[in-house]
Structure formats: structure tokens, C-alpha cells
Coordinates of C-alpha atoms and ligand atoms in Angstrom, one line a residue:
M1 CA 122.8 97.3 30.3
A2 CA 126.2 98.8 28.9
R3 CA 125.1 98.0 25.3
L4 CA 121.7 99.5 25.7
R5 CA 123.1 102.7 27.3
Q6 CA 125.4 103.0 24.3
T7 CA 122.5 102.4 21.8
I8 CA 120.5 105.2 23.5
I9 CA 123.8 107.5 23.5
R10 CA 124.4 106.8 19.9
S11 CA 120.8 107.4 18.8
A12 CA 120.7 110.7 20.7
L13 CA 123.9 111.8 19.1
E14 CA 122.5 110.6 15.5
S15 CA 119.0 112.5 16.1
L16 CA 120.9 115.5 17.4
Y17 CA 122.9 115.6 14.3
F18 CA 120.5 114.7 11.5
S19 CA 117.6 116.8 12.9
G20 CA 119.9 119.7 12.9
A21 CA 119.2 120.3 16.5
H22 CA 122.7 120.8 17.4
H23 CA 122.8 123.7 15.0
M24 CA 119.7 125.5 16.6
L25 CA 120.9 124.9 20.1
K26 CA 124.4 125.8 19.6
P27 CA 124.0 129.6 20.3
L28 CA 122.4 128.7 23.7
V29 CA 124.4 125.7 24.9
G30 CA 127.5 125.9 23.1
G31 CA 129.6 128.1 25.7
V32 CA 133.0 129.7 24.8
G33 CA 134.9 126.6 24.5
L34 CA 135.6 123.2 25.7
I35 CA 138.1 120.8 26.9
L36 CA 138.5 117.3 25.4
T37 CA 139.5 114.2 27.3
L38 CA 141.5 111.4 25.9
H39 CA 143.2 108.4 27.3
H40 CA 144.7 106.0 24.8
V41 CA 145.3 106.7 21.1
R42 CA 146.2 103.6 19.2
P43 CA 145.4 101.4 16.3
P44 CA 141.9 99.3 16.6
R45 CA 142.3 95.9 18.2
P46 CA 140.4 92.9 17.0
D47 CA 139.3 91.5 20.6
R48 CA 135.6 91.1 20.9
F49 CA 135.8 91.7 24.7
Q50 CA 137.2 95.3 25.3
P51 CA 135.0 96.7 28.3
N52 CA 137.5 99.6 28.4
R53 CA 137.4 100.5 24.8
L54 CA 135.6 103.7 25.6
L55 CA 139.0 104.9 26.8
E56 CA 140.6 104.6 23.3
V57 CA 140.4 106.2 19.9
T58 CA 142.5 105.4 16.8
P59 CA 145.1 107.6 15.4
R60 CA 143.2 108.1 12.3
F61 CA 140.2 109.3 14.6
L62 CA 142.2 111.9 16.2
H63 CA 143.7 113.2 13.1
G64 CA 140.1 113.6 11.7
V65 CA 139.2 115.3 14.9
I66 CA 142.1 117.9 14.5
E67 CA 141.1 118.8 10.8
L68 CA 137.4 119.1 11.8
L69 CA 138.3 121.7 14.5
R70 CA 140.6 123.4 12.4
S71 CA 137.8 123.7 9.5
E72 CA 135.3 124.9 11.8
G73 CA 137.8 127.8 12.9
I74 CA 138.3 126.8 16.5
D75 CA 141.5 127.7 18.2
L76 CA 143.3 124.8 19.9
V77 CA 145.1 126.2 22.9
S78 CA 147.0 125.2 25.8
L79 CA 145.8 125.2 29.3
D80 CA 147.4 128.3 30.2
E81 CA 145.9 130.0 27.3
M82 CA 142.4 128.7 28.4
H83 CA 142.9 130.1 31.7
R84 CA 144.1 133.4 30.3
R85 CA 140.9 133.5 28.1
L86 CA 138.6 132.6 31.0
T87 CA 140.2 134.9 33.5
E88 CA 140.4 137.8 31.0
G89 CA 136.8 137.3 29.6
D90 CA 138.4 137.0 26.1
F91 CA 135.8 134.9 24.1
A92 CA 136.4 136.3 20.8
R93 CA 137.0 133.0 19.3
R94 CA 135.8 129.8 20.4
F95 CA 138.7 127.3 21.6
V96 CA 139.3 123.7 22.5
C97 CA 141.9 122.2 24.9
L98 CA 143.2 118.7 24.1
T99 CA 144.0 116.7 27.5
F100 CA 145.3 113.2 27.9
D101 CA 145.0 111.5 31.3
D102 CA 147.2 109.1 33.0
G103 CA 150.4 109.1 30.9
Y104 CA 150.1 106.1 28.5
R105 CA 153.0 105.4 26.2
D106 CA 150.6 105.7 23.2
T107 CA 150.4 109.3 23.8
L108 CA 154.1 109.5 22.9
K109 CA 153.9 106.9 20.2
W110 CA 150.5 107.7 18.4
A111 CA 149.2 111.2 19.7
H112 CA 152.4 113.3 19.8
P113 CA 153.4 112.6 16.1
I114 CA 150.0 113.8 15.0
L115 CA 149.7 116.8 17.1
R116 CA 153.2 117.9 16.6
E117 CA 152.8 117.6 12.7
A118 CA 149.5 119.9 13.2
E119 CA 151.0 122.1 15.9
V120 CA 148.5 121.6 18.5
P121 CA 149.2 122.2 21.9
F122 CA 148.0 119.5 24.5
A123 CA 148.1 118.4 28.0
V124 CA 149.3 115.2 29.9
Y125 CA 148.0 114.5 33.2
V126 CA 150.6 112.2 35.1
A127 CA 149.9 110.0 37.8
T128 CA 153.3 109.4 39.3
S129 CA 153.0 106.0 40.7
F130 CA 152.4 104.8 37.0
A131 CA 155.5 106.3 36.1
D132 CA 157.3 104.9 39.1
R133 CA 156.1 101.6 38.1
L134 CA 154.0 101.2 41.4
G135 CA 150.6 102.2 40.3
E136 CA 147.5 99.9 39.9
L137 CA 145.6 100.1 36.8
W138 CA 142.7 98.0 38.5
W139 CA 140.2 98.5 35.8
L140 CA 142.6 96.5 33.5
A141 CA 143.3 93.9 35.9
L142 CA 139.6 93.2 36.4
E143 CA 139.3 93.0 32.6
A144 CA 142.2 90.5 32.4
V145 CA 140.6 88.4 35.2
I146 CA 137.6 88.2 33.1
A147 CA 139.1 87.9 29.8
H148 CA 141.2 84.8 30.8
N149 CA 138.7 82.8 32.8
E150 CA 135.4 81.1 32.3
R151 CA 134.5 81.4 36.0
V152 CA 135.3 84.1 38.4
A153 CA 135.0 83.3 42.3
L154 CA 134.4 86.4 44.7
T155 CA 133.0 87.3 47.9
V156 CA 130.7 90.0 47.1
D157 CA 129.1 91.9 50.0
G158 CA 130.0 89.0 52.3
R159 CA 128.7 86.2 50.1
D160 CA 130.8 83.7 48.3
R161 CA 129.7 83.8 44.6
I162 CA 130.9 82.2 41.2
F163 CA 130.2 84.1 38.3
D164 CA 130.1 82.3 34.7
C165 CA 131.8 84.2 32.1
A166 CA 132.5 81.7 29.4
T167 CA 131.0 83.8 26.6
V168 CA 131.8 87.3 25.4
S169 CA 128.2 88.6 26.4
A170 CA 128.6 86.9 29.9
K171 CA 132.2 88.7 30.3
R172 CA 130.8 92.0 29.3
A173 CA 128.0 91.7 31.7
L174 CA 130.1 90.6 34.4
Y175 CA 132.7 93.3 33.8
Q176 CA 130.0 96.1 34.3
E177 CA 128.5 94.4 37.2
L178 CA 131.9 94.1 39.3
Y179 CA 133.2 97.5 37.9
W180 CA 130.4 99.3 39.4
W181 CA 130.2 97.4 42.4
L182 CA 133.9 98.1 43.0
R183 CA 133.4 101.7 42.5
G184 CA 130.7 101.7 44.8
L185 CA 132.7 100.3 47.8
P186 CA 132.8 102.8 50.7
T187 CA 136.8 103.1 50.5
E188 CA 139.6 103.0 47.9
M189 CA 141.6 100.5 50.2
E190 CA 138.8 98.1 50.1
M191 CA 138.5 98.2 46.3
R192 CA 142.0 97.7 45.8
R193 CA 142.2 94.9 48.3
V194 CA 139.4 93.0 46.2
V195 CA 141.2 93.7 43.0
H196 CA 144.6 92.6 44.8
D197 CA 143.0 89.2 45.8
L198 CA 141.4 88.6 42.4
A199 CA 144.6 89.3 40.6
A200 CA 146.6 87.2 43.1
F201 CA 144.2 84.2 42.7
Y202 CA 143.7 84.3 39.0
Q203 CA 147.6 85.1 38.6
V204 CA 147.3 88.6 36.9
D205 CA 150.3 90.6 37.2
I206 CA 148.8 94.4 38.2
A207 CA 152.3 95.8 38.0
A208 CA 152.8 94.7 34.6
F209 CA 150.2 97.2 33.1
C210 CA 152.2 100.3 34.3
K211 CA 155.3 98.9 32.5
D212 CA 153.6 97.7 29.5
L213 CA 151.4 100.9 29.1
C214 CA 152.5 103.8 30.8
M215 CA 155.4 106.2 30.0
S216 CA 158.5 106.0 32.0
W217 CA 159.9 109.3 33.6
E218 CA 162.7 109.2 30.5
E219 CA 159.6 109.1 28.1
L220 CA 157.8 111.6 29.9
A221 CA 160.7 113.9 29.8
E222 CA 160.9 113.4 25.8
L223 CA 157.3 114.6 25.9
A224 CA 157.8 117.3 28.2
A225 CA 160.6 118.8 26.1
D226 CA 158.2 119.8 23.5
P227 CA 156.7 123.3 23.8
L228 CA 153.4 122.2 22.8
V229 CA 153.2 120.0 25.7
T230 CA 151.9 120.9 29.2
I231 CA 152.4 118.2 32.1
G232 CA 149.6 118.4 34.6
A233 CA 149.3 116.4 37.8
H234 CA 146.8 113.4 38.3
T235 CA 147.8 112.5 41.8
V236 CA 150.2 109.8 43.0
N237 CA 148.0 106.7 43.2
H238 CA 144.9 107.7 41.0
P239 CA 142.5 107.3 43.8
M240 CA 138.8 108.2 44.0
L241 CA 139.8 111.3 46.1
A242 CA 136.3 112.2 47.6
K243 CA 136.8 108.6 49.4
L244 CA 139.9 109.6 51.1
T245 CA 140.3 111.7 54.3
P246 CA 140.9 115.3 53.6
E247 CA 144.6 115.0 54.5
A248 CA 145.1 111.9 52.1
A249 CA 143.3 113.8 49.2
R250 CA 145.5 116.9 49.6
S251 CA 148.4 115.0 50.0
E252 CA 147.6 112.9 46.8
M253 CA 147.3 116.3 44.8
D254 CA 150.3 117.9 46.6
L255 CA 152.6 115.1 46.3
S256 CA 152.3 114.2 42.8
R257 CA 153.3 117.7 42.0
S258 CA 156.5 117.6 43.9
V259 CA 157.3 114.2 42.4
I260 CA 156.7 115.6 38.8
E261 CA 158.8 118.5 39.5
A262 CA 161.6 116.7 41.0
A263 CA 161.6 114.1 37.9
L264 CA 160.9 116.4 35.0
D265 CA 162.0 119.8 36.4
V266 CA 158.4 121.3 35.6
R267 CA 155.9 122.4 38.2
P268 CA 152.5 121.3 37.2
R269 CA 149.9 124.2 37.4
H270 CA 147.1 122.1 36.3
L271 CA 145.4 119.2 37.7
S272 CA 143.0 116.4 36.6
Y273 CA 141.1 114.6 39.5
P274 CA 141.2 110.6 38.8
I275 CA 137.9 109.2 37.4
G276 CA 136.6 112.6 37.9
D277 CA 133.0 112.0 38.2
R278 CA 130.7 113.3 41.1
S279 CA 131.9 110.3 43.6
S280 CA 135.4 110.9 42.9
A281 CA 135.6 114.7 43.2
G282 CA 133.5 117.3 44.6
P283 CA 133.3 120.5 46.4
R284 CA 135.8 119.4 49.0
E285 CA 138.4 118.4 46.5
F286 CA 137.7 121.6 44.2
K287 CA 138.7 123.7 47.4
I288 CA 141.9 121.7 48.1
A289 CA 143.2 122.1 44.5
A290 CA 142.5 126.0 44.8
E291 CA 144.3 126.1 48.0
L292 CA 147.5 124.2 46.7
G293 CA 147.4 127.1 44.1
F294 CA 146.6 124.9 41.1
K295 CA 145.7 127.4 38.0
T296 CA 142.9 124.8 36.5
A297 CA 141.6 121.6 37.8
V298 CA 139.4 119.2 35.4
T299 CA 136.7 116.8 36.2
T300 CA 135.1 114.3 33.8
R301 CA 131.6 115.8 34.4
P302 CA 130.5 116.3 30.9
G303 CA 129.9 120.0 29.7
V304 CA 131.4 122.8 27.7
L305 CA 133.0 125.9 29.2
F306 CA 130.9 129.1 30.0
P307 CA 132.3 132.5 31.1
G308 CA 131.2 131.7 34.4
H309 CA 133.9 129.0 34.8
A310 CA 136.3 131.8 35.4
R311 CA 134.9 131.5 38.9
R312 CA 135.2 127.9 39.3
L313 CA 138.7 127.2 37.7
T314 CA 139.1 124.1 39.9
A315 CA 135.9 122.4 38.7
L316 CA 136.0 122.3 35.2
P317 CA 133.9 120.2 33.0
R318 CA 135.3 118.2 30.0
I319 CA 134.0 116.2 27.0
S320 CA 135.5 112.8 26.3
L321 CA 136.4 111.7 22.9
N322 CA 134.7 108.2 23.5
G323 CA 136.0 105.2 21.8
E324 CA 132.7 103.7 21.3
Y325 CA 131.4 106.8 19.3
Q326 CA 134.2 107.4 16.8
R327 CA 132.3 109.3 14.2
L328 CA 133.0 113.0 13.3
R329 CA 129.4 113.8 13.2
Y330 CA 129.1 112.7 16.7
V331 CA 132.1 115.1 17.5
R332 CA 130.2 118.0 15.7
V333 CA 127.2 117.4 18.1
L334 CA 129.7 117.4 21.0
L335 CA 131.2 120.8 20.1
S336 CA 127.9 122.3 19.9
G337 CA 127.2 121.6 23.7
S338 CA 124.0 120.3 22.6
A339 CA 124.6 116.7 23.8
T340 CA 126.0 117.5 27.1
A341 CA 123.3 120.0 27.7
M342 CA 120.7 117.3 27.2
W343 CA 122.6 114.7 29.3
N344 CA 122.6 117.4 32.0
G345 CA 118.8 118.1 31.6
F346 CA 119.4 121.6 30.3
R347 CA 120.3 122.6 33.6
P348 CA 122.6 125.6 33.7
Q349 CA 125.9 124.0 33.6
E350 CA 127.9 127.0 35.3
A351 CA 126.3 125.7 38.7
A352 CA 127.8 122.1 38.1
Ligands
ZN401 ZN1 143.0 108.9 35.1

């Protein structure tokens, strides 16, 4: 299913590009600017089973995107500057904000040199448990369990099941099945418990992902020292906030800000909701973020920015630079707003 979905998205992007429709639609759906979402930036890896490849782009692609944005005359701005433009209605020039979620070490190693060289401001949303080495990158633990085994035994909805995953295509299918089943469990705790059990049984060290992939506080301090960098909050434990009690959701957002302030001496004024889709962040979370005084908060709901987003600053859409679609012509389509408008059924996105 995931492959089919990718094929459909790719052909939609291709036809929007080659038909020229993205050009025609841009004045209608292009908005005033947009926020790009990135996770990993690192050289490509040869593994055939990479179910999380959508979360990584190559340094070369990032470089190409920056050159494209510059050649289109788009302003590359910080979150504070985006906030100013939205609240003051300063839409004389189109703008793009670059944001990186989670705080991966490759942001420092691969993305930062490219962005520093090009003098591009960017934001990094830090999940503090990752820097504290206590976080759980559960989607990678699931990937490792499936990658290293030919069969996986698991109790799903009360039934003991054994899944065959000897081939790459079986691994891909199983990852999608289990990932979405886990995402659909009613509570975050239940999901974490299943992943803990799986990781323990198949001897995958969940804690190691933090140490191997995420920046330490020292590395974050190095990044934060660059005036181009905005450090934002991304909760403590990276939960799907909408599945928590209101008190727990509030505390995740508030506490991560205090931990970052204590560690880096900068108080985050911007927030990114973990996972960030409708099942993870909704009106309740948008309200809490506003009450906590965050200037802006971003979702992963796809879309460009319109003037009306000035009234919904804690519910901003973003556009992901998806590792499965690393072509500059796709980025042109995404910048036009036409792809996200189509995916949203051409409904007015200000009402998202
Ligand atoms: Zn995240």
C-alpha cells in the first residue's frame, strides 16, 4: 500500500509540474509563504529496507533546494521574522522558513554547514528526552526488529500472531501494518509498552538510538550559538499529545521549554507538535500552546501559509521535504501550494 501511495503522489507531482498546472494555480493557492519540515539530512544509504526514508534527504538535495529558493527570489526567514510578517501583514515578498524536528546529530553535521555557508536561518525543535538520552525513537526500534528478523511474534488486539518478514517486500508491508496499528492504539502508554516488549524480546536497545542519532546538550549548545539558529520546543517525551490528559499534554509542552532554557540558556518561543497530524495535535493542543505563550506552533498538516494564519499562530501547517521525492521539480510544485491544495481537496486551508 505504501508503495502504491508513493506512486500516486509521485504521478500527481509529475502531472502538476509537466502540465504547468502548478503555475496557473499558484496565484490562487500559493499563499504568502510556507514552512518546510525536515528531519534527517545525511548521505544516502544503500539498504533496501528503509521504511523511514521519507524522513531523510541528502545534503546535496538540501543544497539544491536552497539554490532553488534563492533563484525564485523567495526570502529565507527565521520563525521570529515569519511571526512578524504574519502579525504585521507584511506580505510584500514570499518567504520560506526551514525547520528541523527532533534534534538529530546530522542537523549539526550535514545541514548546518550548508545553511551557514548560504546564511540561511533555520529552526531546530528539540525533544528534550532525546538530548537527555532517555528518549524512545520507537519507530526506529520497530524498524530494527523487522530488519533483523525473519519472523516477528506479537500479540495484536489480544491475539498471538506470527508475522513472516523474510523478504524486503514482506518487511516493508509488515512495517506499515504494525506502524499504523501502533499509531492507532488508544493511548501513548500502550503503544510504548508494545514497542518495549518487542525491543526487549528481539534484543533491540531502544536507548541506543538517542545516543547514536541525536545531539547531546553540548552539540545543541554549539548549534544554538549560531545566530542563524532558533531553538524550539518539541516536548519532553515526543508523545502524540492528543492521546494524553490535558494536564499531561500541557506539562509536556511547558516542561520541555524549561529544560531547554536550563540547558542552553535560551527560552524557546516556538513549538512543534510531535508527529503533528490530526491524531496527534488538535484544537485542545493549539489552545494550550497559545495559553503557554508560544509565539507559534507548527503541525505536520500539509499546507502553505495564508494571511489568516495570523489568527491561528499555534496551528500552522507545514510542507515536508520528503526523502521519497527528492526532485527539485517536485519542490517547485510544493512551493506553488498546488499539491497541498489538491491533497486538501481545495478546501480553504485557513480553516484547517
Ligand atoms: Zn518529532
